[in-house]
mmCIF file of C-alpha atoms in Angstrom:
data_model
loop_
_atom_site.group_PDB
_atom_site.id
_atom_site.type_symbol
_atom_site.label_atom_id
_atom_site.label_comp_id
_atom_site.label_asym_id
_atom_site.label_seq_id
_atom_site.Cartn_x
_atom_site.Cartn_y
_atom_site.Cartn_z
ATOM 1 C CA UNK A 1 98.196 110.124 53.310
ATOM 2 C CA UNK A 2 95.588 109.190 56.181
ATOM 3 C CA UNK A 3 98.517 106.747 57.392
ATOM 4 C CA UNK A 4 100.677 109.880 58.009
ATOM 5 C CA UNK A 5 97.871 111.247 59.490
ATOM 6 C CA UNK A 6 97.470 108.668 61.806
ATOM 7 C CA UNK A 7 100.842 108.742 62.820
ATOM 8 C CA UNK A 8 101.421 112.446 63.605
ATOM 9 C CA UNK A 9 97.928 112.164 65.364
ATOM 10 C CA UNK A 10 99.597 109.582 67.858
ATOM 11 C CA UNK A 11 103.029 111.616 68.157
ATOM 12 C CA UNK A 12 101.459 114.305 69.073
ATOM 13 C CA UNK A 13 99.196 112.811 71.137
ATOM 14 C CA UNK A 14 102.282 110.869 72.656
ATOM 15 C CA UNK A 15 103.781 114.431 72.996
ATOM 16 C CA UNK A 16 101.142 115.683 75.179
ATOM 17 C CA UNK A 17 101.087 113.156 77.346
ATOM 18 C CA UNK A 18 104.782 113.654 77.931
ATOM 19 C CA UNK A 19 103.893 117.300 78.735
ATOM 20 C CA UNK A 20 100.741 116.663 80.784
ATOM 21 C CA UNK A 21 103.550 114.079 83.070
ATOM 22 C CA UNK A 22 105.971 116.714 83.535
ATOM 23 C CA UNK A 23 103.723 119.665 84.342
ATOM 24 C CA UNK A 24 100.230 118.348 85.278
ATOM 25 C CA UNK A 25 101.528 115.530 87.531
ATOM 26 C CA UNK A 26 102.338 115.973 91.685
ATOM 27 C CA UNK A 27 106.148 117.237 92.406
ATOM 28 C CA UNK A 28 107.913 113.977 93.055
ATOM 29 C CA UNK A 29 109.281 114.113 96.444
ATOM 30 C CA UNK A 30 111.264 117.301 97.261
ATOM 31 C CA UNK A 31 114.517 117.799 99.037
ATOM 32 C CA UNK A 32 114.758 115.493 101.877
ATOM 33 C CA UNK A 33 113.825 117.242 105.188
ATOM 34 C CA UNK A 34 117.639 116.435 107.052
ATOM 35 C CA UNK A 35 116.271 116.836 110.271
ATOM 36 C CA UNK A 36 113.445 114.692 110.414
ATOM 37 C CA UNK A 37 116.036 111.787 108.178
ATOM 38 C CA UNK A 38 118.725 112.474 111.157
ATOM 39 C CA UNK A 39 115.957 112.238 113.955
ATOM 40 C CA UNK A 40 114.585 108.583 112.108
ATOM 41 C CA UNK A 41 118.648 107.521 111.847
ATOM 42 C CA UNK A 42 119.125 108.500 115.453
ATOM 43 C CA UNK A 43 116.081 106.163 116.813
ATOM 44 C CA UNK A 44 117.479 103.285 115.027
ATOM 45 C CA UNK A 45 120.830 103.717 115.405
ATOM 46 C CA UNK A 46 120.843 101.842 118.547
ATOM 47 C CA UNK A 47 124.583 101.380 119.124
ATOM 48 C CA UNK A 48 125.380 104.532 118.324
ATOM 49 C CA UNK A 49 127.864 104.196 115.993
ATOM 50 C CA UNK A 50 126.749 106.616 113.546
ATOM 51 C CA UNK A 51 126.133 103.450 111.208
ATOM 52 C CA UNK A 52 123.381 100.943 110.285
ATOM 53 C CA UNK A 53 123.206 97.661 110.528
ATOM 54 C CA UNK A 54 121.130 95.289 108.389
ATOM 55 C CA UNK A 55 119.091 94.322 111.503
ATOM 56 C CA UNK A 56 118.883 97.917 112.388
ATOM 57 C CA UNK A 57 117.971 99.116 108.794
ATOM 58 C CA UNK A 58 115.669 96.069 108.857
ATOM 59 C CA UNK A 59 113.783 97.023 112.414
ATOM 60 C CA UNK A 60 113.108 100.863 110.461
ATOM 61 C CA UNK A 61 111.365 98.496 107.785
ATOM 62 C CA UNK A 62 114.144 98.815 105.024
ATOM 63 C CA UNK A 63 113.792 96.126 102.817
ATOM 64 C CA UNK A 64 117.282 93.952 102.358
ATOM 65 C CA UNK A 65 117.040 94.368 98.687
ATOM 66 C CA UNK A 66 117.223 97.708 98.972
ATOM 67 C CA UNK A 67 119.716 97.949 102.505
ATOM 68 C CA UNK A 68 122.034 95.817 99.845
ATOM 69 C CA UNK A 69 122.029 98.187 97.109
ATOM 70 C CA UNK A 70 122.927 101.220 99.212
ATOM 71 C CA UNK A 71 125.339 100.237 101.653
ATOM 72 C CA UNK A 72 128.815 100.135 101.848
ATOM 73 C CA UNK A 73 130.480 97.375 99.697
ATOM 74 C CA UNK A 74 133.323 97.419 102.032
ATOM 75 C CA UNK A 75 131.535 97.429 105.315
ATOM 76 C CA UNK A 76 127.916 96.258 104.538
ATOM 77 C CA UNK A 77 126.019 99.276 106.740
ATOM 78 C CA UNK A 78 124.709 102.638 105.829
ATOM 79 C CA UNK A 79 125.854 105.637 107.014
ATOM 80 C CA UNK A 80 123.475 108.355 107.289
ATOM 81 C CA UNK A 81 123.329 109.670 103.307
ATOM 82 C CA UNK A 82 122.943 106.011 102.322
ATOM 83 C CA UNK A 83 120.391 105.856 104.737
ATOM 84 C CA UNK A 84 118.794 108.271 103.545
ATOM 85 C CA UNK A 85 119.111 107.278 100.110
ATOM 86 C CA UNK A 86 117.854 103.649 100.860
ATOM 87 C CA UNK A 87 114.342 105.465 101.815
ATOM 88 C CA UNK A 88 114.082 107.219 98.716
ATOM 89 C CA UNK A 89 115.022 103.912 96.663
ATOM 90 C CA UNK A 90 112.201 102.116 98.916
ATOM 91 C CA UNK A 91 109.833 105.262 98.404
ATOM 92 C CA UNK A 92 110.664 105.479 94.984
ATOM 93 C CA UNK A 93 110.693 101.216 93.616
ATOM 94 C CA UNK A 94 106.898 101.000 95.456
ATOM 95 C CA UNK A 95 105.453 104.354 93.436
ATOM 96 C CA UNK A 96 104.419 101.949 90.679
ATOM 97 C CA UNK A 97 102.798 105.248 88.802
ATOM 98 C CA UNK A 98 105.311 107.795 89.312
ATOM 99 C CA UNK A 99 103.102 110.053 90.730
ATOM 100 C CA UNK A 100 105.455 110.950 93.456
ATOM 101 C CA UNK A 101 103.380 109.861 96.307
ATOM 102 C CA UNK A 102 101.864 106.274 97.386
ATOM 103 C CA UNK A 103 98.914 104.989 97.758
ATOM 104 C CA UNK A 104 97.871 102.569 100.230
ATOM 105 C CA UNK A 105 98.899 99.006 98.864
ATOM 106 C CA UNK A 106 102.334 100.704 97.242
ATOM 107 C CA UNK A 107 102.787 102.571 100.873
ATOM 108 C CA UNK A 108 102.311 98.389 101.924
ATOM 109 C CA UNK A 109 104.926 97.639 99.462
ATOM 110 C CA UNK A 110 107.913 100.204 100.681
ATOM 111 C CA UNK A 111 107.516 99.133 104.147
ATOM 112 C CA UNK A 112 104.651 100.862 105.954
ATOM 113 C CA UNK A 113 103.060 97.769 108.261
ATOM 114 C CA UNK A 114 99.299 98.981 108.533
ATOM 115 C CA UNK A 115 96.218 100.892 107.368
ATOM 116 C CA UNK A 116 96.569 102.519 110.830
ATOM 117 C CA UNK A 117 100.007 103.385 110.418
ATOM 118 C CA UNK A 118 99.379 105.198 106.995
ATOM 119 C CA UNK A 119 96.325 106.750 108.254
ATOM 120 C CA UNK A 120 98.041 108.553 111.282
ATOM 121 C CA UNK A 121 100.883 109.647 108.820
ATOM 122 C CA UNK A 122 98.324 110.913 105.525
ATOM 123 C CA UNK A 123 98.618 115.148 107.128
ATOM 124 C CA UNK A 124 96.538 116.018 104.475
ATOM 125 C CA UNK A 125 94.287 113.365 105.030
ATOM 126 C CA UNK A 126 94.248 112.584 101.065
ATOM 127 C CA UNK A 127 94.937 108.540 101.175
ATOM 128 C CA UNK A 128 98.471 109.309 99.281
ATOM 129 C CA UNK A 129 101.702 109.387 101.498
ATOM 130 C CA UNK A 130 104.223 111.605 99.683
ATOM 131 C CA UNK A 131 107.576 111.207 100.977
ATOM 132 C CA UNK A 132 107.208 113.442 104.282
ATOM 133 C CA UNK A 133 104.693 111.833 105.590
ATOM 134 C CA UNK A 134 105.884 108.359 104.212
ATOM 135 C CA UNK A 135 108.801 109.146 106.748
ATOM 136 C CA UNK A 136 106.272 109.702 109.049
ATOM 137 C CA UNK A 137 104.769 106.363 108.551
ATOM 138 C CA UNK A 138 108.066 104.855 108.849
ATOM 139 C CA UNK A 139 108.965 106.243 112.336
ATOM 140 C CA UNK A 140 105.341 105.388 113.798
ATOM 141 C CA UNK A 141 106.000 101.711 112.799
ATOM 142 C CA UNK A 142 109.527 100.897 114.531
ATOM 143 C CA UNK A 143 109.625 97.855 116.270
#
């Protein structure tokens, strides 16, 4: 009997925790602003061709694992939803806890180049990015 104890102790345990993820934990990142993606596609877009290179993806700080996975099989560049959608892979592979925002070393990770750089982009000045200001970040560090 104390074993079935045990183990509806730990499922419900197990349960809470579930719970306490999906309603205590930070909103993941929201709706991407489309403004502030199109200004960051226009800056590197440097041709003007209303697509991405890899060396243009690359020079925003998008990782080629990650330029691979979301561009075009046929022409190898990102238009401006995969674009998009490459940032939120980056964001989203380097928030090792799921917490929807990153700290400093998994900001490091998904492309942001400094402490500065993260610093100047943290708004609220709590040492997380969330995916705003990881944008941010993004934009201050073009090459």
């Amino acid at each position: 009997m104390s074993g079935l104890r045990g183990a509806t102790a730990r499922a419900l345990a197990l349960l809470g925790a579930m719970l306490c993820t999906a309603l205590c934990a930070p909103a993941a990142a929201g709706p991407l602003d489309e403004a502030r993606l199109a200004a960051a596609f226009d800056r590197v877009d440097r041709n003007r061709d209303d697509r991405l290179s890899l060396a243009e993806a690359r020079r925003f700080g998008i990782r080629r694992g990650v330029f691979d996975h979301a561009a075009s099989p046929r022409t190898h560049l990102l238009d401006r939803a995969q674009f998009a959608a490459a940032l939120q892979r980056q964001f989203e592979l380097a928030d090792r806890r799921r917490n929807g925002v990153l700290d400093f070393d998994e900001a490091k990770a998904a492309g942001v180049r400094s402490k500065r750089l993260f610093r100047a982009a943290d708004a609220n000045d709590d040492a997380r990015l969330d995916f705003g200001e990881y944008l941010d970040a993004m934009q201050r560090g073009l090459r």
